[in-house]
Amino acid sequence: MRDLVVFLAVSFGLAALLDFWFLSVRGSVADLYALALYGSVWGLLRMYAPTAGALLAIKASRRSVVEELKAYLGLGRRALVYFLLAPLVVYLAVGIYLAVGLAVGVVDLGRPVKVIVEETERAVGLRLAEDVARLALVVQVLFAYVAALSINAFFALGEELGWRGYLYRRLGSRPDLRTIFVVGAVWGLWHATAIGLLGYNYPQLRWAGVPLFVLHCVLLSAFMLRLVAAAKSVLPAVSFHGAVNALWGLTVLTTAVEGAAGEALGGLGALGLAALAATLILLIAVGKSPRGAGLRIH
């Protein structure tokens, strides 16, 4: 139990300290480029707080750090194949979100194009044609796969060694409902100070957005822990996490509802949760079918 307390205290403590630091930076730095750089540093250090917690917890339990990390990574062909495939699940979930959102009148596919045009004009004084902006959006969506496997994976690894590595193994290495809920809830609550203090993901809802994000993280963990169990490695969770960070913002951009209502309803709210649940149910159903069983990788 001592090692688990160390893990949680370090992971949550470092994250909260970084949030307070970045809050003070945002209040004192006016230059947008400098602020973006500080934001990247904040994000990187924060995402490696669970790794720091895991390393100290492993030391506290007198286990070999090197052997534990090797077990978490589970390097091999199986891990590599799942690492490459995992981001495709996120593309499917985004597609389901857009389809459902269009059906219920919540999604506006033209909105991201307008945002690209407006942001480009504000940043460099150049007004793009809508066709060019649309092409840029398509390129970004396609490039998200590359980002998920590279820079985003590097950032996400810091969290995954902690949540889907140390904590998952500490809870018994079984992707059952209890483990999914605990890992997902802890992961979501770990974001609480970033959401409440900085408006991370929920700039209007702030603290009221925490329960929504906890539910979001529980559902994401249902995918990720199944991938980890199948691959015997955290690497597919890493690329899945990287793809979520690269792609899920599209669900927010396409949500036609503004303000707090949009946050509660959109990609990180009720409709996003519904899309993730539908994707999970679909994949479980396909996996249980005879044809789906033949697609499993051994």
Tab-separated table of C-alpha atoms in Angstrom:
chain	number	residue	atom	x	y	z
A	1	MET	CA	0.000	0.000	0.000
A	2	ARG	CA	2.898	2.361	0.723
A	3	ASP	CA	4.038	2.309	-2.900
A	4	LEU	CA	0.512	3.146	-4.110
A	5	VAL	CA	0.345	6.126	-1.744
A	6	VAL	CA	3.723	7.321	-3.050
A	7	PHE	CA	2.523	6.990	-6.639
A	8	LEU	CA	-0.672	8.956	-6.087
A	9	ALA	CA	0.947	11.629	-3.916
A	10	VAL	CA	3.749	12.320	-6.400
A	11	SER	CA	1.529	12.142	-9.501
A	12	PHE	CA	-1.162	14.444	-8.123
A	13	GLY	CA	1.217	16.675	-6.173
A	14	LEU	CA	3.558	17.417	-9.071
A	15	ALA	CA	0.633	18.002	-11.432
A	16	ALA	CA	-1.019	20.473	-9.045
A	17	LEU	CA	2.254	22.347	-8.492
A	18	LEU	CA	2.747	22.654	-12.242
A	19	ASP	CA	-0.821	23.913	-12.644
A	20	PHE	CA	-0.298	26.647	-10.056
A	21	TRP	CA	3.007	27.556	-11.734
A	22	PHE	CA	1.406	27.830	-15.177
A	23	LEU	CA	-1.485	29.820	-13.718
A	24	SER	CA	1.004	32.385	-12.438
A	25	VAL	CA	2.817	32.405	-15.789
A	26	ARG	CA	-0.420	33.081	-17.669
A	27	GLY	CA	-1.060	36.047	-15.441
A	28	SER	CA	2.358	37.598	-16.021
A	29	VAL	CA	3.397	36.759	-19.608
A	30	ALA	CA	1.769	38.809	-22.376
A	31	ASP	CA	3.709	37.523	-25.396
A	32	LEU	CA	1.606	34.795	-27.062
A	33	TYR	CA	4.583	32.900	-28.487
A	34	ALA	CA	6.348	32.827	-25.133
A	35	LEU	CA	3.112	31.720	-23.504
A	36	ALA	CA	2.766	28.889	-26.041
A	37	LEU	CA	6.309	27.755	-25.219
A	38	TYR	CA	5.569	27.816	-21.496
A	39	GLY	CA	2.404	25.864	-22.232
A	40	SER	CA	4.360	23.148	-24.026
A	41	VAL	CA	6.794	22.879	-21.117
A	42	TRP	CA	3.881	22.720	-18.682
A	43	GLY	CA	2.194	19.998	-20.732
A	44	LEU	CA	5.319	17.864	-21.075
A	45	LEU	CA	6.309	18.058	-17.418
A	46	ARG	CA	2.737	17.459	-16.260
A	47	MET	CA	2.330	14.389	-18.454
A	48	TYR	CA	5.499	12.879	-16.993
A	49	ALA	CA	4.334	13.385	-13.386
A	50	PRO	CA	2.747	9.872	-13.353
A	51	THR	CA	6.033	8.411	-14.596
A	52	ALA	CA	7.865	10.140	-11.748
A	53	GLY	CA	5.267	8.765	-9.340
A	54	ALA	CA	5.622	5.264	-10.772
A	55	LEU	CA	9.431	5.296	-10.568
A	56	LEU	CA	9.392	6.399	-6.923
A	57	ALA	CA	6.668	3.866	-6.106
A	58	ILE	CA	8.712	1.067	-7.678
A	59	LYS	CA	11.733	2.128	-5.631
A	60	ALA	CA	9.575	2.259	-2.480
A	61	SER	CA	8.500	-1.341	-3.075
A	62	ARG	CA	12.126	-2.403	-3.644
A	63	ARG	CA	11.487	-3.745	-7.130
A	64	SER	CA	13.791	-3.293	-10.107
A	65	VAL	CA	12.935	-0.112	-12.000
A	66	VAL	CA	14.491	-1.440	-15.215
A	67	GLU	CA	12.600	-4.747	-15.083
A	68	GLU	CA	9.306	-3.029	-14.301
A	69	LEU	CA	9.672	-0.584	-17.185
A	70	LYS	CA	10.576	-3.432	-19.543
A	71	ALA	CA	7.428	-5.251	-18.432
A	72	TYR	CA	5.291	-2.142	-18.998
A	73	LEU	CA	6.675	-1.577	-22.499
A	74	GLY	CA	6.517	-5.248	-23.527
A	75	LEU	CA	8.511	-4.569	-26.687
A	76	GLY	CA	7.830	-6.999	-29.523
A	77	ARG	CA	5.887	-7.604	-32.740
A	78	ARG	CA	2.514	-7.809	-31.004
A	79	ALA	CA	3.065	-4.490	-29.232
A	80	LEU	CA	4.198	-2.826	-32.476
A	81	VAL	CA	1.163	-4.021	-34.451
A	82	TYR	CA	-1.279	-2.809	-31.799
A	83	PHE	CA	0.677	0.443	-31.485
A	84	LEU	CA	0.143	1.080	-35.208
A	85	LEU	CA	-3.529	0.061	-35.190
A	86	ALA	CA	-4.742	1.750	-31.989
A	87	PRO	CA	-5.100	5.292	-33.459
A	88	LEU	CA	-7.562	3.956	-36.030
A	89	VAL	CA	-10.035	3.319	-33.211
A	90	VAL	CA	-9.990	7.045	-32.435
A	91	TYR	CA	-10.685	7.876	-36.082
A	92	LEU	CA	-13.693	5.547	-35.874
A	93	ALA	CA	-14.939	7.224	-32.689
A	94	VAL	CA	-14.578	10.695	-34.210
A	95	GLY	CA	-16.472	9.508	-37.276
A	96	ILE	CA	-19.307	8.178	-35.114
A	97	TYR	CA	-19.397	11.463	-33.199
A	98	LEU	CA	-19.681	13.481	-36.402
A	99	ALA	CA	-22.367	11.182	-37.824
A	100	VAL	CA	-24.486	11.282	-34.664
A	101	GLY	CA	-23.899	15.006	-34.227
A	102	LEU	CA	-25.048	15.728	-37.770
A	103	ALA	CA	-28.128	13.566	-37.252
A	104	VAL	CA	-29.198	15.504	-34.144
A	105	GLY	CA	-28.171	18.918	-35.476
A	106	VAL	CA	-25.322	19.540	-33.021
A	107	VAL	CA	-22.416	19.338	-35.488
A	108	ASP	CA	-21.484	21.962	-38.097
A	109	LEU	CA	-18.821	20.568	-40.439
A	110	GLY	CA	-18.147	24.029	-41.862
A	111	ARG	CA	-17.128	25.452	-38.498
A	112	PRO	CA	-13.488	24.189	-38.463
A	113	VAL	CA	-12.953	25.680	-41.922
A	114	LYS	CA	-14.164	29.065	-40.714
A	115	VAL	CA	-11.862	28.807	-37.680
A	116	ILE	CA	-8.847	28.073	-39.914
A	117	VAL	CA	-9.662	31.061	-42.141
A	118	GLU	CA	-10.119	33.411	-39.175
A	119	GLU	CA	-7.049	32.216	-37.241
A	120	THR	CA	-4.804	32.401	-40.322
A	121	GLU	CA	-5.965	35.934	-41.043
A	122	ARG	CA	-5.397	36.980	-37.437
A	123	ALA	CA	-1.954	35.367	-37.208
A	124	VAL	CA	-0.375	36.351	-40.547
A	125	GLY	CA	-2.843	38.789	-42.097
A	126	LEU	CA	-3.650	36.402	-44.952
A	127	ARG	CA	-7.239	35.392	-45.721
A	128	LEU	CA	-7.358	31.865	-47.114
A	129	ALA	CA	-9.946	30.722	-49.607
A	130	GLU	CA	-12.363	28.257	-48.013
A	131	ASP	CA	-11.268	25.481	-50.392
A	132	VAL	CA	-7.662	25.941	-49.274
A	133	ALA	CA	-8.717	25.944	-45.621
A	134	ARG	CA	-10.766	22.784	-46.232
A	135	LEU	CA	-7.735	21.079	-47.786
A	136	ALA	CA	-5.592	22.175	-44.844
A	137	LEU	CA	-8.131	20.621	-42.475
A	138	VAL	CA	-8.072	17.311	-44.364
A	139	VAL	CA	-4.262	17.303	-44.285
A	140	GLN	CA	-4.302	17.965	-40.537
A	141	VAL	CA	-6.747	15.116	-39.935
A	142	LEU	CA	-4.591	12.710	-41.960
A	143	PHE	CA	-1.363	13.947	-40.362
A	144	ALA	CA	-2.894	13.323	-36.938
A	145	TYR	CA	-2.033	9.639	-37.394
A	146	VAL	CA	1.659	10.495	-37.792
A	147	ALA	CA	1.490	12.830	-34.788
A	148	ALA	CA	-0.171	10.107	-32.713
A	149	LEU	CA	2.774	7.776	-33.352
A	150	SER	CA	5.492	10.389	-32.863
A	151	ILE	CA	5.420	13.660	-30.912
A	152	ASN	CA	2.084	12.964	-29.237
A	153	ALA	CA	3.238	9.465	-28.334
A	154	PHE	CA	6.334	10.929	-26.673
A	155	PHE	CA	4.146	13.171	-24.525
A	156	ALA	CA	1.561	10.452	-23.811
A	157	LEU	CA	4.188	7.915	-22.747
A	158	GLY	CA	4.704	9.933	-19.568
A	159	GLU	CA	1.119	9.308	-18.477
A	160	GLU	CA	0.796	5.763	-19.773
A	161	LEU	CA	3.770	4.414	-17.840
A	162	GLY	CA	1.899	5.572	-14.741
A	163	TRP	CA	-1.781	4.877	-15.441
A	164	ARG	CA	-1.786	1.886	-17.786
A	165	GLY	CA	1.640	0.691	-16.614
A	166	TYR	CA	2.160	0.944	-12.874
A	167	LEU	CA	-1.434	1.460	-11.681
A	168	TYR	CA	-2.937	-1.187	-13.985
A	169	ARG	CA	-0.396	-3.802	-12.857
A	170	ARG	CA	-0.786	-2.740	-9.232
A	171	LEU	CA	-4.534	-3.454	-9.517
A	172	GLY	CA	-3.951	-6.936	-10.918
A	173	SER	CA	-3.432	-6.499	-14.686
A	174	ARG	CA	-7.025	-7.429	-15.557
A	175	PRO	CA	-9.123	-5.137	-17.779
A	176	ASP	CA	-12.304	-5.808	-15.790
A	177	LEU	CA	-14.951	-3.209	-14.934
A	178	ARG	CA	-13.468	-2.458	-11.508
A	179	THR	CA	-9.991	-1.798	-12.897
A	180	ILE	CA	-11.328	0.232	-15.821
A	181	PHE	CA	-13.342	2.406	-13.448
A	182	VAL	CA	-10.538	2.916	-10.914
A	183	VAL	CA	-7.823	3.676	-13.468
A	184	GLY	CA	-10.136	5.937	-15.481
A	185	ALA	CA	-11.475	7.796	-12.441
A	186	VAL	CA	-8.001	8.390	-10.989
A	187	TRP	CA	-6.766	9.543	-14.391
A	188	GLY	CA	-9.697	11.931	-14.769
A	189	LEU	CA	-9.398	13.356	-11.256
A	190	TRP	CA	-5.681	13.921	-11.863
A	191	HIS	CA	-6.760	16.587	-14.378
A	192	ALA	CA	-9.003	18.345	-11.844
A	193	THR	CA	-6.685	21.233	-10.950
A	194	ALA	CA	-5.862	21.847	-14.629
A	195	ILE	CA	-9.576	21.973	-15.443
A	196	GLY	CA	-10.606	24.069	-12.445
A	197	LEU	CA	-7.683	26.498	-12.302
A	198	LEU	CA	-6.725	26.774	-15.971
A	199	GLY	CA	-9.948	25.924	-17.765
A	200	TYR	CA	-8.250	22.973	-19.475
A	201	ASN	CA	-10.783	21.418	-21.916
A	202	TYR	CA	-13.640	23.257	-20.137
A	203	PRO	CA	-12.862	27.006	-20.175
A	204	GLN	CA	-16.459	27.871	-19.253
A	205	LEU	CA	-17.488	25.014	-16.952
A	206	ARG	CA	-14.184	24.898	-15.040
A	207	TRP	CA	-14.690	22.778	-11.879
A	208	ALA	CA	-18.135	21.695	-13.093
A	209	GLY	CA	-16.388	20.021	-16.020
A	210	VAL	CA	-14.403	17.639	-13.797
A	211	PRO	CA	-17.164	14.978	-13.486
A	212	LEU	CA	-17.627	15.012	-17.265
A	213	PHE	CA	-13.923	14.502	-17.825
A	214	VAL	CA	-13.789	11.685	-15.269
A	215	LEU	CA	-16.522	9.869	-17.220
A	216	HIS	CA	-14.613	10.596	-20.427
A	217	CYS	CA	-11.444	9.064	-18.959
A	218	VAL	CA	-13.283	5.992	-17.684
A	219	LEU	CA	-14.636	5.307	-21.174
A	220	LEU	CA	-11.234	5.918	-22.768
A	221	SER	CA	-9.677	3.527	-20.258
A	222	ALA	CA	-12.109	0.825	-21.376
A	223	PHE	CA	-10.474	0.970	-24.817
A	224	MET	CA	-6.939	1.436	-23.571
A	225	LEU	CA	-6.846	-1.333	-20.989
A	226	ARG	CA	-8.248	-3.812	-23.501
A	227	LEU	CA	-5.479	-2.803	-25.885
A	228	VAL	CA	-2.845	-3.114	-23.152
A	229	ALA	CA	-4.123	-6.560	-22.173
A	230	ALA	CA	-4.179	-7.750	-25.796
A	231	ALA	CA	-0.705	-6.407	-26.607
A	232	LYS	CA	0.837	-7.060	-23.171
A	233	SER	CA	2.292	-3.572	-23.504
A	234	VAL	CA	1.378	0.053	-22.776
A	235	LEU	CA	2.456	1.068	-26.277
A	236	PRO	CA	-1.003	0.809	-27.902
A	237	ALA	CA	-2.391	2.943	-25.071
A	238	VAL	CA	0.359	5.450	-25.860
A	239	SER	CA	-0.583	5.765	-29.550
A	240	PHE	CA	-4.303	5.710	-28.693
A	241	HIS	CA	-3.742	8.555	-26.207
A	242	GLY	CA	-1.668	10.394	-28.813
A	243	ALA	CA	-4.481	10.038	-31.344
A	244	VAL	CA	-7.081	11.331	-28.878
A	245	ASN	CA	-4.934	14.400	-28.275
A	246	ALA	CA	-4.461	14.887	-32.017
A	247	LEU	CA	-8.031	14.233	-33.186
A	248	TRP	CA	-10.614	14.716	-30.466
A	249	GLY	CA	-10.335	18.482	-30.681
A	250	LEU	CA	-12.173	18.147	-33.997
A	251	THR	CA	-15.291	17.126	-32.069
A	252	VAL	CA	-15.045	20.364	-30.092
A	253	LEU	CA	-14.433	22.486	-33.204
A	254	THR	CA	-17.413	21.024	-35.057
A	255	THR	CA	-19.858	21.436	-32.164
A	256	ALA	CA	-22.285	24.187	-33.160
A	257	VAL	CA	-23.396	24.957	-29.594
A	258	GLU	CA	-21.342	27.684	-27.888
A	259	GLY	CA	-20.230	28.305	-24.299
A	260	ALA	CA	-20.851	26.116	-21.271
A	261	ALA	CA	-23.762	24.380	-23.001
A	262	GLY	CA	-21.445	23.353	-25.846
A	263	GLU	CA	-18.880	21.991	-23.399
A	264	ALA	CA	-21.551	19.974	-21.592
A	265	LEU	CA	-23.081	18.682	-24.822
A	266	GLY	CA	-20.181	18.386	-27.287
A	267	GLY	CA	-17.102	16.241	-27.782
A	268	LEU	CA	-16.050	16.342	-24.129
A	269	GLY	CA	-19.644	16.231	-22.922
A	270	ALA	CA	-22.737	14.098	-23.395
A	271	LEU	CA	-22.480	13.514	-27.151
A	272	GLY	CA	-18.785	12.670	-26.926
A	273	LEU	CA	-19.495	10.143	-24.168
A	274	ALA	CA	-22.274	8.621	-26.273
A	275	ALA	CA	-19.974	8.348	-29.303
A	276	LEU	CA	-17.249	6.650	-27.268
A	277	ALA	CA	-19.757	4.237	-25.734
A	278	ALA	CA	-21.189	3.403	-29.166
A	279	THR	CA	-17.698	2.800	-30.566
A	280	LEU	CA	-16.809	0.527	-27.651
A	281	ILE	CA	-20.016	-1.499	-28.014
A	282	LEU	CA	-19.438	-1.818	-31.764
A	283	LEU	CA	-15.859	-3.055	-31.325
A	284	ILE	CA	-16.846	-5.534	-28.615
A	285	ALA	CA	-19.620	-6.872	-30.854
A	286	VAL	CA	-17.242	-7.215	-33.824
A	287	GLY	CA	-14.636	-8.878	-31.610
A	288	LYS	CA	-17.151	-11.490	-30.450
A	289	SER	CA	-18.339	-12.337	-33.961
A	290	PRO	CA	-16.670	-15.289	-35.786
A	291	ARG	CA	-15.228	-12.950	-38.393
A	292	GLY	CA	-14.004	-10.513	-35.738
A	293	ALA	CA	-12.364	-13.330	-33.787
A	294	GLY	CA	-10.339	-14.133	-36.873
A	295	LEU	CA	-8.966	-10.587	-36.860
A	296	ARG	CA	-7.327	-10.934	-33.464
A	297	ILE	CA	-3.553	-10.745	-33.457
A	298	HIS	CA	-1.589	-13.484	-31.723
